[in-house]
């Protein structure tokens, strides 16, 4: 992107809240002014350390996209020198339930199993209203946006208990939060389809209202194969992706993912299907596990590990050497299957904790899945960035020229520190605009006068 030698380099290092410059305020001597040089940039991020890059570079941003990488050129409405800190693409939350988040104060009893969690949450769900769902969803979205998440897939329960109240709330939140985050809404049949009559028609209505994709939960229905068929039929009818909660047990007692892979191939939906949990895969003998992973790779199915929920609810019957209950992340990655790490639930019977900060999931998974080597730590970052973006089929994601300018500036220099040290997010950028700015102030009062009499 650089202009010819001799061009005056734009001085950077100005504060975030610099007043907008006048168009054409800076003069250029560049003889080969590229198209973006002719206009005022929306944002110039100076001195950025990109993943895999050695020397810091400047990112020129206009029209919501990265239009140049290299020595800075051009006037900008906002200029920020990020001081050589790490810059990555925005974090991607591949699987979350905003509609049933933050239920800690309205659920009695604690879940011992996934079935318990579904039952307790279904009781709480009877009291949900659109306004209530919207208020709790807003609190989680605020956490996620502040943590650097710029794209998210939310499962929205659609069933005879809550009807379309969740969809109404989430469509409103999707519009409200559009300047900060892209929200994909998955019309989701948590209570089953066949065992919850009326659900199929509600899923159709949700897709007509604007759901971006359709989701199923075959382990919670009376006929898993038919359930999967209905979800694929809706995916084809509306030409949308499909996402399943699947094989969520300690033992390989369901393995519905085989049928999902079969129907993915039959319908030509390769690259458009994701599965969450998949904990049963870890319980298969190595050879059988390898064969099934090969089937997933061939079908282009993305796997979303939900470590906080899976670690919390799996292994409950193990009296000693309690198993971790995570899908075999390393083997899936080694076979070329994209694997995302996602939050799933935030403070409800499925997961009593949660921050909606995807970096926290990389931190937990590094130890829970034995992923501590430099290569595996990089894969953990990919699981909340590039792999997750691939599973969500996000277009133009990344830090290359032409990519959408959804970015995070981290309070660290190296990629591995995202996992090992949970650095603060100094800045978050969405569609070329700074959306979040963090300031951290620590006063070590113990040092002041600590040695005086
Ligand atoms: Zn889920």
Tab-separated table of N, CA and C in Angstrom, residues 317-405:
chain	number	residue	atom	x	y	z
A	317	UNK	N	-20.936	-38.455	37.342
A	317	UNK	CA	-21.080	-39.780	37.968
A	317	UNK	C	-19.724	-40.425	38.252
A	318	UNK	N	-18.664	-39.770	37.875
A	318	UNK	CA	-17.325	-40.320	38.132
A	318	UNK	C	-16.958	-40.097	39.590
A	319	UNK	N	-16.685	-41.176	40.303
A	319	UNK	CA	-16.360	-41.034	41.722
A	319	UNK	C	-14.876	-40.770	41.936
A	320	UNK	N	-14.042	-41.176	41.005
A	320	UNK	CA	-12.629	-40.808	41.076
A	320	UNK	C	-12.107	-40.604	39.662
A	321	UNK	N	-10.991	-39.885	39.565
A	321	UNK	CA	-10.479	-39.484	38.251
A	321	UNK	C	-11.596	-38.914	37.384
A	322	UNK	N	-12.237	-37.888	37.869
A	322	UNK	CA	-13.373	-37.271	37.173
A	322	UNK	C	-12.915	-36.764	35.810
A	323	UNK	N	-13.609	-37.227	34.776
A	323	UNK	CA	-13.164	-36.849	33.422
A	323	UNK	C	-13.504	-35.392	33.138
A	324	UNK	N	-12.764	-34.827	32.181
A	324	UNK	CA	-12.963	-33.411	31.844
A	324	UNK	C	-14.244	-33.213	31.030
A	325	UNK	N	-14.538	-34.139	30.134
A	325	UNK	CA	-15.798	-34.032	29.390
A	325	UNK	C	-15.774	-33.034	28.250
A	326	UNK	N	-14.598	-32.729	27.728
A	326	UNK	CA	-14.515	-31.844	26.554
A	326	UNK	C	-14.405	-32.676	25.286
A	327	UNK	N	-14.929	-32.165	24.189
A	327	UNK	CA	-14.697	-32.804	22.900
A	327	UNK	C	-13.190	-32.809	22.621
A	328	UNK	N	-12.687	-33.791	21.855
A	328	UNK	CA	-11.227	-33.884	21.647
A	328	UNK	C	-10.696	-32.783	20.719
A	329	UNK	N	-10.489	-31.620	21.272
A	329	UNK	CA	-10.155	-30.414	20.494
A	329	UNK	C	-8.890	-30.615	19.659
A	330	UNK	N	-7.858	-31.162	20.284
A	330	UNK	CA	-6.579	-31.263	19.560
A	330	UNK	C	-6.694	-32.210	18.363
A	331	UNK	N	-7.381	-33.330	18.531
A	331	UNK	CA	-7.512	-34.282	17.420
A	331	UNK	C	-8.373	-33.694	16.302
A	332	UNK	N	-9.406	-32.959	16.656
A	332	UNK	CA	-10.240	-32.311	15.636
A	332	UNK	C	-9.411	-31.301	14.840
A	333	UNK	N	-8.648	-30.485	15.544
A	333	UNK	CA	-7.819	-29.485	14.864
A	333	UNK	C	-6.783	-30.157	13.961
A	334	UNK	N	-6.185	-31.232	14.474
A	334	UNK	CA	-5.159	-31.923	13.685
A	334	UNK	C	-5.736	-32.484	12.390
A	335	UNK	N	-7.045	-32.790	12.395
A	335	UNK	CA	-7.692	-33.333	11.191
A	335	UNK	C	-8.225	-32.224	10.284
A	336	UNK	N	-7.995	-30.974	10.678
A	336	UNK	CA	-8.438	-29.864	9.830
A	336	UNK	C	-9.859	-29.420	10.086
A	337	UNK	N	-10.478	-29.903	11.160
A	337	UNK	CA	-11.833	-29.461	11.508
A	337	UNK	C	-11.738	-28.122	12.236
A	338	UNK	N	-12.460	-27.099	11.779
A	338	UNK	CA	-12.413	-25.842	12.541
A	338	UNK	C	-13.093	-26.021	13.898
A	339	UNK	N	-12.423	-25.578	14.955
A	339	UNK	CA	-12.963	-25.698	16.311
A	339	UNK	C	-13.032	-24.307	16.935
A	340	UNK	N	-14.208	-23.944	17.411
A	340	UNK	CA	-14.365	-22.678	18.141
A	340	UNK	C	-14.544	-22.981	19.618
A	341	UNK	N	-14.144	-22.037	20.438
A	341	UNK	CA	-14.476	-22.057	21.870
A	341	UNK	C	-15.546	-20.996	22.083
A	342	UNK	N	-16.626	-21.367	22.787
A	342	UNK	CA	-17.703	-20.389	22.956
A	342	UNK	C	-18.266	-20.444	24.368
A	343	UNK	N	-18.964	-19.364	24.734
A	343	UNK	CA	-19.414	-19.178	26.121
A	343	UNK	C	-20.593	-20.071	26.491
A	344	UNK	N	-21.510	-20.282	25.545
A	344	UNK	CA	-22.748	-21.026	25.754
A	344	UNK	C	-23.637	-20.308	26.769
A	345	UNK	N	-23.456	-20.585	28.043
A	345	UNK	CA	-24.335	-19.990	29.049
A	345	UNK	C	-23.556	-19.102	30.015
A	346	UNK	N	-24.231	-18.085	30.494
A	346	UNK	CA	-23.626	-17.153	31.444
A	346	UNK	C	-24.519	-17.099	32.680
A	347	UNK	N	-24.076	-17.750	33.737
A	347	UNK	CA	-24.743	-17.693	35.049
A	347	UNK	C	-26.195	-18.166	35.005
A	348	UNK	N	-26.359	-19.446	34.710
A	348	UNK	CA	-27.671	-20.102	34.785
A	348	UNK	C	-27.424	-21.560	35.166
A	349	UNK	N	-28.447	-22.419	35.224
A	349	UNK	CA	-28.205	-23.788	35.694
A	349	UNK	C	-27.194	-24.582	34.857
A	350	UNK	N	-27.014	-24.245	33.604
A	350	UNK	CA	-26.031	-24.944	32.770
A	350	UNK	C	-24.602	-24.555	33.138
A	351	UNK	N	-24.422	-23.324	33.559
A	351	UNK	CA	-23.080	-22.779	33.842
A	351	UNK	C	-23.238	-21.663	34.870
A	352	UNK	N	-22.881	-21.908	36.119
A	352	UNK	CA	-23.187	-20.911	37.155
A	352	UNK	C	-22.282	-19.679	37.137
A	353	UNK	N	-21.243	-19.720	36.299
A	353	UNK	CA	-20.316	-18.591	36.212
A	353	UNK	C	-20.345	-18.040	34.790
A	354	UNK	N	-19.587	-16.990	34.528
A	354	UNK	CA	-19.484	-16.519	33.156
A	354	UNK	C	-19.240	-15.030	33.084
A	355	UNK	N	-18.381	-14.651	32.128
A	355	UNK	CA	-18.026	-13.247	31.950
A	355	UNK	C	-18.303	-12.762	30.527
A	356	UNK	N	-18.643	-13.704	29.625
A	356	UNK	CA	-18.795	-13.384	28.194
A	356	UNK	C	-17.500	-12.834	27.597
A	357	UNK	N	-16.376	-13.149	28.236
A	357	UNK	CA	-15.059	-12.743	27.729
A	357	UNK	C	-14.392	-13.983	27.139
A	358	UNK	N	-14.238	-14.006	25.818
A	358	UNK	CA	-13.732	-15.208	25.152
A	358	UNK	C	-12.284	-15.515	25.513
A	359	UNK	N	-11.513	-14.506	25.903
A	359	UNK	CA	-10.133	-14.781	26.320
A	359	UNK	C	-10.126	-15.714	27.531
A	360	UNK	N	-11.115	-15.570	28.409
A	360	UNK	CA	-11.185	-16.443	29.581
A	360	UNK	C	-11.336	-17.911	29.163
A	361	UNK	N	-12.036	-18.157	28.065
A	361	UNK	CA	-12.210	-19.543	27.609
A	361	UNK	C	-10.895	-20.127	27.112
A	362	UNK	N	-10.076	-19.298	26.477
A	362	UNK	CA	-8.769	-19.803	26.025
A	362	UNK	C	-7.896	-20.138	27.227
A	363	UNK	N	-7.994	-19.351	28.253
A	363	UNK	CA	-7.205	-19.534	29.483
A	363	UNK	C	-7.576	-20.865	30.142
A	364	UNK	N	-8.879	-21.114	30.282
A	364	UNK	CA	-9.362	-22.353	30.903
A	364	UNK	C	-8.998	-23.562	30.038
A	365	UNK	N	-9.193	-23.433	28.729
A	365	UNK	CA	-8.995	-24.577	27.840
A	365	UNK	C	-7.525	-24.938	27.691
A	366	UNK	N	-6.638	-23.976	27.852
A	366	UNK	CA	-5.198	-24.284	27.783
A	366	UNK	C	-4.839	-25.377	28.784
A	367	UNK	N	-5.429	-25.315	29.963
A	367	UNK	CA	-5.121	-26.340	30.972
A	367	UNK	C	-6.083	-27.529	30.867
A	368	UNK	N	-7.353	-27.263	30.618
A	368	UNK	CA	-8.338	-28.351	30.596
A	368	UNK	C	-8.119	-29.301	29.421
A	369	UNK	N	-7.634	-28.790	28.288
A	369	UNK	CA	-7.440	-29.622	27.095
A	369	UNK	C	-5.959	-29.856	26.810
A	370	UNK	N	-5.101	-29.536	27.770
A	370	UNK	CA	-3.654	-29.769	27.606
A	370	UNK	C	-3.124	-29.080	26.347
A	371	UNK	N	-3.365	-27.797	26.247
A	371	UNK	CA	-2.933	-27.051	25.063
A	371	UNK	C	-2.001	-25.912	25.490
A	372	UNK	N	-0.764	-26.278	25.765
A	372	UNK	CA	0.177	-25.287	26.286
A	372	UNK	C	1.387	-25.007	25.421
A	373	UNK	N	1.576	-25.773	24.329
A	373	UNK	CA	2.733	-25.504	23.474
A	373	UNK	C	2.454	-24.250	22.643
A	374	UNK	N	3.512	-23.609	22.119
A	374	UNK	CA	3.264	-22.368	21.348
A	374	UNK	C	2.261	-22.558	20.220
A	375	UNK	N	2.343	-23.678	19.486
A	375	UNK	CA	1.415	-23.882	18.373
A	375	UNK	C	-0.016	-24.052	18.877
A	376	UNK	N	-0.179	-24.818	19.949
A	376	UNK	CA	-1.534	-25.050	20.460
A	376	UNK	C	-2.123	-23.784	21.086
A	377	UNK	N	-1.280	-22.976	21.698
A	377	UNK	CA	-1.772	-21.704	22.253
A	377	UNK	C	-2.264	-20.800	21.123
A	378	UNK	N	-1.559	-20.794	19.999
A	378	UNK	CA	-2.029	-20.012	18.840
A	378	UNK	C	-3.369	-20.558	18.343
A	379	UNK	N	-3.518	-21.885	18.398
A	379	UNK	CA	-4.791	-22.482	17.969
A	379	UNK	C	-5.932	-22.055	18.893
A	380	UNK	N	-5.626	-21.868	20.163
A	380	UNK	CA	-6.664	-21.406	21.090
A	380	UNK	C	-7.140	-19.997	20.717
A	381	UNK	N	-6.202	-19.151	20.317
A	381	UNK	CA	-6.608	-17.809	19.866
A	381	UNK	C	-7.438	-17.933	18.585
A	382	UNK	N	-7.008	-18.834	17.689
A	382	UNK	CA	-7.783	-19.042	16.451
A	382	UNK	C	-9.206	-19.512	16.773
A	383	UNK	N	-9.348	-20.260	17.870
A	383	UNK	CA	-10.664	-20.800	18.234
A	383	UNK	C	-11.657	-19.710	18.640
A	384	UNK	N	-11.171	-18.538	18.972
A	384	UNK	CA	-12.081	-17.420	19.284
A	384	UNK	C	-11.964	-16.300	18.243
A	385	UNK	N	-11.203	-16.578	17.176
A	385	UNK	CA	-11.091	-15.586	16.092
A	385	UNK	C	-11.355	-16.286	14.741
A	386	UNK	N	-10.287	-16.749	14.089
A	386	UNK	CA	-10.436	-17.209	12.702
A	386	UNK	C	-11.287	-18.470	12.551
A	387	UNK	N	-11.098	-19.467	13.433
A	387	UNK	CA	-11.920	-20.685	13.314
A	387	UNK	C	-13.394	-20.358	13.547
A	388	UNK	N	-13.641	-19.538	14.569
A	388	UNK	CA	-15.032	-19.173	14.870
A	388	UNK	C	-15.641	-18.394	13.707
A	389	UNK	N	-14.858	-17.511	13.101
A	389	UNK	CA	-15.355	-16.736	11.960
A	389	UNK	C	-15.680	-17.645	10.780
A	390	UNK	N	-14.849	-18.666	10.597
A	390	UNK	CA	-15.102	-19.621	9.501
A	390	UNK	C	-16.398	-20.388	9.757
A	391	UNK	N	-16.610	-20.805	11.006
A	391	UNK	CA	-17.829	-21.566	11.329
A	391	UNK	C	-19.073	-20.690	11.129
A	392	UNK	N	-18.957	-19.410	11.476
A	392	UNK	CA	-20.106	-18.496	11.317
A	392	UNK	C	-20.224	-17.956	9.892
A	393	UNK	N	-19.288	-18.384	9.027
A	393	UNK	CA	-19.277	-17.922	7.638
A	393	UNK	C	-19.254	-16.397	7.548
A	394	UNK	N	-18.413	-15.776	8.369
A	394	UNK	CA	-18.264	-14.323	8.312
A	394	UNK	C	-17.430	-13.966	7.087
A	395	UNK	N	-17.867	-12.987	6.356
A	395	UNK	CA	-17.150	-12.581	5.141
A	395	UNK	C	-16.082	-11.549	5.477
A	396	UNK	N	-14.943	-11.638	4.774
A	396	UNK	CA	-13.891	-10.627	4.840
A	396	UNK	C	-13.405	-10.397	6.273
A	397	UNK	N	-13.232	-11.477	7.007
A	397	UNK	CA	-12.766	-11.396	8.383
A	397	UNK	C	-11.236	-11.475	8.396
A	398	UNK	N	-10.593	-10.671	9.221
A	398	UNK	CA	-9.138	-10.785	9.365
A	398	UNK	C	-8.470	-9.439	9.491
A	399	UNK	N	-7.157	-9.456	9.340
A	399	UNK	CA	-6.356	-8.223	9.444
A	399	UNK	C	-5.643	-7.927	8.133
A	400	UNK	N	-6.213	-8.321	7.018
A	400	UNK	CA	-5.575	-8.080	5.726
A	400	UNK	C	-6.205	-6.861	5.060
A	401	UNK	N	-5.542	-6.356	4.024
A	401	UNK	CA	-6.151	-5.273	3.253
A	401	UNK	C	-7.460	-5.760	2.653
A	402	UNK	N	-8.498	-4.980	2.793
A	402	UNK	CA	-9.814	-5.370	2.304
A	402	UNK	C	-10.681	-6.002	3.371
A	403	UNK	N	-10.051	-6.429	4.483
A	403	UNK	CA	-10.858	-7.032	5.558
A	403	UNK	C	-11.722	-5.974	6.221
A	404	UNK	N	-12.807	-6.436	6.802
A	404	UNK	CA	-13.641	-5.526	7.596
A	404	UNK	C	-12.839	-5.073	8.813
A	405	UNK	N	-12.933	-3.804	9.124
A	405	UNK	CA	-12.117	-3.239	10.206
A	405	UNK	C	-12.798	-3.466	11.554
